[in-house]
Amino acid sequence: MKNSDCCMTATSAVEAIGGSIRTTAPTEAEIELRYGLTKNAIIHALEKAGYNTTK
């Protein structure tokens, strides 16, 4: 995530499915898996929001 708009979009995508972003830095984020969320669900939400992910 390269700017504040990117951070907000990614945060919104993760929070929309019940996740939580702990920290962000350029091109990466630390995401807390909770409420039974899986890594794949988070990846899908971020890709749906238009981001490429590394798995």
PDB file of C-alpha atoms in Angstrom:
ATOM      1  CA  MET A   1       0.000   0.000   0.000  1.00  0.00           C
ATOM      2  CA  LYS A   2       1.718   3.052  -1.255  1.00  0.00           C
ATOM      3  CA  ASN A   3      -0.418   5.899   0.093  1.00  0.00           C
ATOM      4  CA  SER A   4      -3.176   6.668   2.574  1.00  0.00           C
ATOM      5  CA  ASP A   5      -5.930   5.960   0.023  1.00  0.00           C
ATOM      6  CA  CYS A   6      -4.513   2.480  -0.558  1.00  0.00           C
ATOM      7  CA  CYS A   7      -4.316   1.869   3.186  1.00  0.00           C
ATOM      8  CA  MET A   8      -7.921   2.938   3.657  1.00  0.00           C
ATOM      9  CA  THR A   9      -9.159   0.748   0.799  1.00  0.00           C
ATOM     10  CA  ALA A  10      -7.307  -2.306   2.093  1.00  0.00           C
ATOM     11  CA  THR A  11      -8.421  -1.650   5.667  1.00  0.00           C
ATOM     12  CA  SER A  12     -12.039  -1.322   4.556  1.00  0.00           C
ATOM     13  CA  ALA A  13     -11.851  -4.568   2.556  1.00  0.00           C
ATOM     14  CA  VAL A  14     -10.447  -6.499   5.521  1.00  0.00           C
ATOM     15  CA  GLU A  15     -12.805  -4.937   8.069  1.00  0.00           C
ATOM     16  CA  ALA A  16     -15.806  -5.660   5.822  1.00  0.00           C
ATOM     17  CA  ILE A  17     -15.273  -9.376   6.420  1.00  0.00           C
ATOM     18  CA  GLY A  18     -14.526  -8.966  10.141  1.00  0.00           C
ATOM     19  CA  GLY A  19     -10.730  -8.783  10.015  1.00  0.00           C
ATOM     20  CA  SER A  20      -8.359  -6.300  11.556  1.00  0.00           C
ATOM     21  CA  ILE A  21      -5.191  -4.720  10.147  1.00  0.00           C
ATOM     22  CA  ARG A  22      -2.565  -4.325  12.881  1.00  0.00           C
ATOM     23  CA  THR A  23       0.069  -2.364  10.950  1.00  0.00           C
ATOM     24  CA  THR A  24       0.714  -1.130   7.443  1.00  0.00           C
ATOM     25  CA  ALA A  25       3.907  -0.237   5.620  1.00  0.00           C
ATOM     26  CA  PRO A  26       4.646   0.410   1.958  1.00  0.00           C
ATOM     27  CA  THR A  27       3.582  -2.731   0.048  1.00  0.00           C
ATOM     28  CA  GLU A  28       2.668  -4.786   3.130  1.00  0.00           C
ATOM     29  CA  ALA A  29       0.251  -5.128   6.028  1.00  0.00           C
ATOM     30  CA  GLU A  30       0.069  -7.228   9.167  1.00  0.00           C
ATOM     31  CA  ILE A  31      -3.434  -8.632   9.452  1.00  0.00           C
ATOM     32  CA  GLU A  32      -4.974 -10.296  12.494  1.00  0.00           C
ATOM     33  CA  LEU A  33      -7.050 -13.375  11.703  1.00  0.00           C
ATOM     34  CA  ARG A  34      -9.985 -13.561  14.078  1.00  0.00           C
ATOM     35  CA  TYR A  35     -13.573 -14.741  14.271  1.00  0.00           C
ATOM     36  CA  GLY A  36     -12.745 -17.836  12.254  1.00  0.00           C
ATOM     37  CA  LEU A  37     -11.377 -15.954   9.250  1.00  0.00           C
ATOM     38  CA  THR A  38      -8.869 -17.751   7.100  1.00  0.00           C
ATOM     39  CA  LYS A  39      -5.841 -16.449   5.272  1.00  0.00           C
ATOM     40  CA  ASN A  40      -7.591 -17.306   2.000  1.00  0.00           C
ATOM     41  CA  ALA A  41     -10.634 -15.185   2.953  1.00  0.00           C
ATOM     42  CA  ILE A  42      -8.375 -12.182   3.627  1.00  0.00           C
ATOM     43  CA  ILE A  43      -6.478 -12.712   0.370  1.00  0.00           C
ATOM     44  CA  HIS A  44      -9.746 -12.945  -1.562  1.00  0.00           C
ATOM     45  CA  ALA A  45     -11.058  -9.714   0.012  1.00  0.00           C
ATOM     46  CA  LEU A  46      -7.852  -7.825  -0.826  1.00  0.00           C
ATOM     47  CA  GLU A  47      -7.737  -9.160  -4.398  1.00  0.00           C
ATOM     48  CA  LYS A  48     -11.415  -8.267  -4.857  1.00  0.00           C
ATOM     49  CA  ALA A  49     -10.505  -4.722  -3.765  1.00  0.00           C
ATOM     50  CA  GLY A  50      -7.933  -4.617  -6.575  1.00  0.00           C
ATOM     51  CA  TYR A  51      -4.685  -5.551  -4.828  1.00  0.00           C
ATOM     52  CA  ASN A  52      -2.139  -8.161  -5.813  1.00  0.00           C
ATOM     53  CA  THR A  53      -1.158 -10.389  -2.907  1.00  0.00           C
ATOM     54  CA  THR A  54       1.676 -12.736  -2.092  1.00  0.00           C
ATOM     55  CA  LYS A  55       0.622 -15.970  -0.530  1.00  0.00           C
TER      56      LYS A  55
END
